[in-house]
């Protein structure tokens, strides 16, 4: 079975409505800062690799060194859970 972007986003939206145990807006400031940072650095003509998740991604300090010929965006935000990522998916990915 092949999933397309619309199917994945629909599943994520449904899950998001069921999974939010905590207020995801507790990360709003951090997500806004990440979005603003990469909006100013991002080159839309290059293929982009987005790494996102919790602090295990956020604190991956040498991420770019592992992918030297790639445009990398590290949009990890500390202490987040899957439901938080789903909530901020449009801002971070």
XYZ file of N, CA, C and O in Angstrom:
372
model
N 0.850 -1.177 0.000
C 0.000 0.000 0.000
C 0.895 1.238 0.000
O 1.841 1.330 0.759
N 0.596 2.186 -0.835
C 1.347 3.423 -0.929
C 0.577 4.540 -0.249
O -0.605 4.731 -0.526
N 1.242 5.252 0.654
C 0.617 6.384 1.334
C 1.107 7.667 0.706
O 2.282 7.828 0.438
N 0.197 8.587 0.487
C 0.621 9.882 -0.018
C 0.605 10.897 1.113
O 0.172 10.606 2.224
N 1.077 12.080 0.832
C 1.205 13.124 1.863
C -0.148 13.451 2.483
O -0.252 13.620 3.692
N -1.202 13.498 1.688
C -2.528 13.821 2.208
C -2.991 12.767 3.198
O -3.519 13.093 4.263
N -2.769 11.501 2.884
C -3.160 10.416 3.783
C -2.403 10.493 5.092
O -2.985 10.345 6.171
N -1.118 10.748 5.012
C -0.298 10.838 6.221
C -0.745 12.011 7.078
O -0.905 11.880 8.290
N -0.975 13.165 6.467
C -1.413 14.331 7.232
C -2.780 14.116 7.855
O -3.031 14.539 8.983
N -3.681 13.433 7.148
C -4.993 13.139 7.699
C -4.863 12.240 8.919
O -5.476 12.495 9.962
N -4.055 11.200 8.817
C -3.834 10.299 9.957
C -3.216 11.048 11.128
O -3.598 10.850 12.278
N -2.259 11.937 10.836
C -1.615 12.710 11.892
C -2.626 13.650 12.547
O -2.631 13.808 13.765
N -3.508 14.241 11.765
C -4.514 15.154 12.311
C -5.479 14.417 13.224
O -5.846 14.901 14.291
N -5.905 13.232 12.799
C -6.804 12.440 13.630
C -6.128 12.027 14.928
O -6.704 12.121 16.008
N -4.883 11.584 14.805
C -4.134 11.186 15.990
C -3.932 12.364 16.923
O -4.059 12.238 18.135
N -3.660 13.517 16.351
C -3.420 14.707 17.159
C -4.635 15.028 18.016
O -4.515 15.386 19.180
N -5.826 14.856 17.474
C -7.021 15.180 18.240
C -7.233 14.197 19.388
O -7.873 14.518 20.370
N -6.679 12.985 19.272
C -6.833 11.981 20.320
C -5.659 11.951 21.288
O -5.787 11.455 22.398
N -4.497 12.437 20.906
C -3.264 12.210 21.659
C -2.839 13.360 22.569
O -1.921 13.186 23.345
N -3.417 14.512 22.467
C -2.934 15.656 23.233
C -3.295 15.535 24.708
O -4.379 15.890 25.122
N -2.374 15.020 25.490
C -2.591 14.894 26.919
C -2.182 16.167 27.650
O -2.712 16.475 28.695
N -1.214 16.895 27.096
C -0.736 18.135 27.689
C -0.947 19.264 26.686
O -1.125 19.029 25.506
N -0.887 20.476 27.170
C -1.066 21.628 26.296
C 0.151 21.784 25.395
O 1.243 22.107 25.870
N 0.010 21.564 24.085
C 1.154 21.661 23.192
C 1.689 23.087 23.067
O 2.836 23.279 22.673
N 0.880 24.063 23.420
C 1.337 25.451 23.304
C 2.437 25.804 24.297
O 3.003 26.893 24.219
N 2.772 24.875 25.176
C 3.902 25.128 26.081
C 5.210 25.248 25.288
O 6.191 25.764 25.781
N 5.212 24.768 24.036
C 6.387 24.850 23.177
C 6.274 25.954 22.128
O 7.138 26.063 21.263
N 5.226 26.760 22.184
C 4.978 27.747 21.139
C 6.158 28.691 20.936
O 6.571 28.950 19.810
N 6.737 29.210 22.003
C 7.875 30.122 21.888
C 9.068 29.472 21.225
O 9.709 30.053 20.334
N 9.372 28.263 21.615
C 10.516 27.542 21.051
C 10.286 27.209 19.570
O 11.176 27.384 18.732
N 9.081 26.764 19.240
C 8.764 26.429 17.849
C 8.788 27.680 16.977
O 9.304 27.659 15.852
N 8.278 28.784 17.486
C 8.300 30.049 16.739
C 9.738 30.473 16.456
O 10.070 30.881 15.337
N 10.611 30.355 17.443
C 12.022 30.720 17.262
C 12.692 29.824 16.221
O 13.458 30.303 15.378
N 12.402 28.535 16.258
C 12.975 27.602 15.273
C 12.496 27.977 13.875
O 13.283 28.048 12.931
N 11.210 28.213 13.739
C 10.631 28.559 12.431
C 11.249 29.833 11.879
O 11.602 29.904 10.696
N 11.382 30.842 12.711
C 11.954 32.110 12.268
C 13.417 31.946 11.872
O 13.867 32.516 10.874
N 14.157 31.169 12.642
C 15.578 30.955 12.344
C 15.750 30.316 10.969
O 16.510 30.799 10.139
N 15.037 29.237 10.715
C 15.231 28.518 9.463
C 14.546 29.197 8.287
O 14.973 29.022 7.152
N 13.511 29.971 8.519
C 12.901 30.733 7.427
C 13.914 31.710 6.828
O 13.918 31.951 5.626
N 14.787 32.243 7.674
C 15.777 33.205 7.180
C 16.991 32.525 6.549
O 17.691 33.128 5.750
N 17.246 31.263 6.870
C 18.420 30.551 6.363
C 18.115 29.602 5.209
O 19.011 29.262 4.443
N 16.887 29.189 5.087
C 16.509 28.133 4.162
C 16.616 28.576 2.709
O 16.175 29.655 2.344
N 17.199 27.736 1.889
C 17.307 27.974 0.447
C 16.335 27.034 -0.251
O 16.565 25.827 -0.319
N 15.242 27.579 -0.768
C 14.193 26.784 -1.383
C 14.592 26.078 -2.664
O 13.847 25.245 -3.170
N 15.754 26.381 -3.197
C 16.196 25.729 -4.432
C 16.973 24.444 -4.156
O 17.294 23.716 -5.087
N 17.281 24.182 -2.893
C 18.036 22.979 -2.526
C 17.129 21.962 -1.850
O 16.194 22.319 -1.137
N 17.447 20.688 -2.064
C 16.758 19.631 -1.346
C 17.085 19.781 0.140
O 18.225 20.058 0.505
N 16.092 19.611 0.978
C 16.255 19.847 2.413
C 15.948 18.581 3.203
O 14.973 17.891 2.915
N 16.762 18.308 4.198
C 16.562 17.188 5.107
C 16.190 17.777 6.464
O 16.958 18.547 7.039
N 15.021 17.407 6.969
C 14.529 17.941 8.236
C 14.637 16.857 9.295
O 14.126 15.749 9.121
N 15.291 17.195 10.386
C 15.378 16.325 11.552
C 14.568 16.993 12.647
O 14.834 18.145 13.001
N 13.597 16.301 13.168
C 12.780 16.886 14.224
C 12.440 15.828 15.251
O 12.560 14.633 15.015
N 12.045 16.285 16.402
C 11.723 15.388 17.507
C 12.009 16.107 18.810
O 11.907 17.332 18.898
N 12.410 15.355 19.792
C 12.657 15.919 21.112
C 14.111 16.357 21.264
O 14.806 16.601 20.289
N 14.565 16.416 22.496
C 15.920 16.908 22.762
C 17.005 16.008 22.168
O 18.119 16.470 21.926
N 16.690 14.748 21.894
C 17.698 13.879 21.272
C 18.091 14.399 19.889
O 19.225 14.219 19.456
N 17.187 15.075 19.219
C 17.496 15.729 17.945
C 18.023 17.137 18.211
O 19.014 17.564 17.626
N 17.359 17.844 19.075
C 17.729 19.243 19.364
C 19.199 19.380 19.764
O 19.894 20.297 19.341
N 19.699 18.449 20.562
C 21.070 18.539 21.056
C 22.086 17.791 20.185
O 23.223 17.606 20.581
N 21.691 17.373 19.012
C 22.609 16.717 18.084
C 23.443 17.827 17.449
O 23.145 18.336 16.379
N 24.504 18.194 18.115
C 25.275 19.387 17.782
C 26.076 19.269 16.492
O 26.340 20.269 15.842
N 26.461 18.069 16.098
C 27.258 17.928 14.878
C 26.442 17.308 13.737
O 26.988 16.672 12.840
N 25.164 17.541 13.746
C 24.273 16.989 12.724
C 24.728 17.366 11.319
O 24.826 16.517 10.437
N 25.029 18.634 11.106
C 25.456 19.095 9.785
C 26.757 18.429 9.344
O 26.966 18.194 8.161
N 27.633 18.117 10.279
C 28.905 17.458 9.950
C 28.680 16.045 9.408
O 29.476 15.558 8.607
N 27.606 15.403 9.821
C 27.294 14.062 9.335
C 26.706 14.081 7.920
O 26.696 13.058 7.243
N 26.191 15.230 7.512
C 25.587 15.386 6.189
C 26.143 16.657 5.539
O 25.413 17.621 5.295
N 27.433 16.683 5.232
C 28.101 17.919 4.817
C 27.616 18.499 3.484
O 27.712 19.700 3.274
N 27.099 17.677 2.606
C 26.670 18.169 1.301
C 25.155 18.342 1.216
O 24.599 18.365 0.126
N 24.505 18.460 2.345
C 23.045 18.546 2.388
C 22.616 19.806 3.134
O 23.301 20.279 4.026
N 21.462 20.321 2.748
C 20.852 21.412 3.516
C 20.055 20.753 4.644
O 19.116 20.011 4.403
N 20.478 21.008 5.863
C 19.916 20.361 7.043
C 19.136 21.380 7.870
O 19.596 22.502 8.093
N 17.974 20.955 8.340
C 17.211 21.749 9.306
C 17.019 20.883 10.542
O 16.496 19.770 10.457
N 17.468 21.373 11.673
C 17.275 20.691 12.943
C 16.157 21.419 13.675
O 16.358 22.481 14.247
N 14.962 20.844 13.621
C 13.820 21.493 14.267
C 13.370 20.750 15.520
O 12.201 20.811 15.907
N 14.309 20.054 16.161
C 13.990 19.382 17.410
C 13.717 20.390 18.509
O 14.322 21.449 18.560
N 12.778 20.066 19.382
C 12.466 20.955 20.494
C 12.331 20.142 21.764
O 11.705 19.099 21.796
N 12.973 20.621 22.811
C 13.206 19.860 24.029
C 11.978 19.414 24.784
O 11.058 20.186 24.996
N 11.971 18.137 25.173
C 10.919 17.596 26.005
C 9.626 17.287 25.271
O 8.630 16.933 25.887
N 9.638 17.410 23.961
C 8.409 17.205 23.197
C 8.051 15.734 23.113
O 8.887 14.850 23.266
N 6.780 15.509 22.876
C 6.259 14.170 22.643
C 5.696 14.129 21.230
O 5.566 15.163 20.569
N 5.343 12.956 20.769
C 4.815 12.818 19.417
C 3.603 13.717 19.194
O 3.471 14.343 18.141
N 2.739 13.827 20.156
C 1.551 14.677 20.005
C 1.948 16.139 19.804
O 1.288 16.867 19.059
N 3.040 16.576 20.430
C 3.515 17.956 20.250
C 4.045 18.152 18.836
O 3.773 19.166 18.194
N 4.794 17.189 18.344
C 5.306 17.265 16.986
C 4.153 17.300 15.981
O 4.170 18.072 15.030
N 3.162 16.471 16.211
C 2.004 16.470 15.308
C 1.291 17.819 15.322
O 0.865 18.311 14.285
N 1.195 18.417 16.483
C 0.530 19.727 16.620
C 1.276 20.804 15.828
O 0.655 21.646 15.183
N 2.609 20.768 15.868
C 3.428 21.797 15.221
C 4.014 21.351 13.886
O 4.932 21.974 13.369
N 3.486 20.293 13.325
C 4.014 19.716 12.090
C 4.161 20.751 10.976
O 5.200 20.820 10.325
N 3.166 21.560 10.757
C 3.219 22.557 9.670
C 4.311 23.594 9.907
O 4.894 24.100 8.952
N 4.602 23.911 11.159
C 5.622 24.908 11.480
C 7.035 24.354 11.368
O 7.967 25.086 11.066
N 7.200 23.065 11.633
C 8.532 22.483 11.763
C 9.004 21.680 10.565
O 10.204 21.480 10.390
N 8.085 21.194 9.761
C 8.480 20.312 8.655
C 8.135 20.984 7.329
O 7.035 21.412 7.126
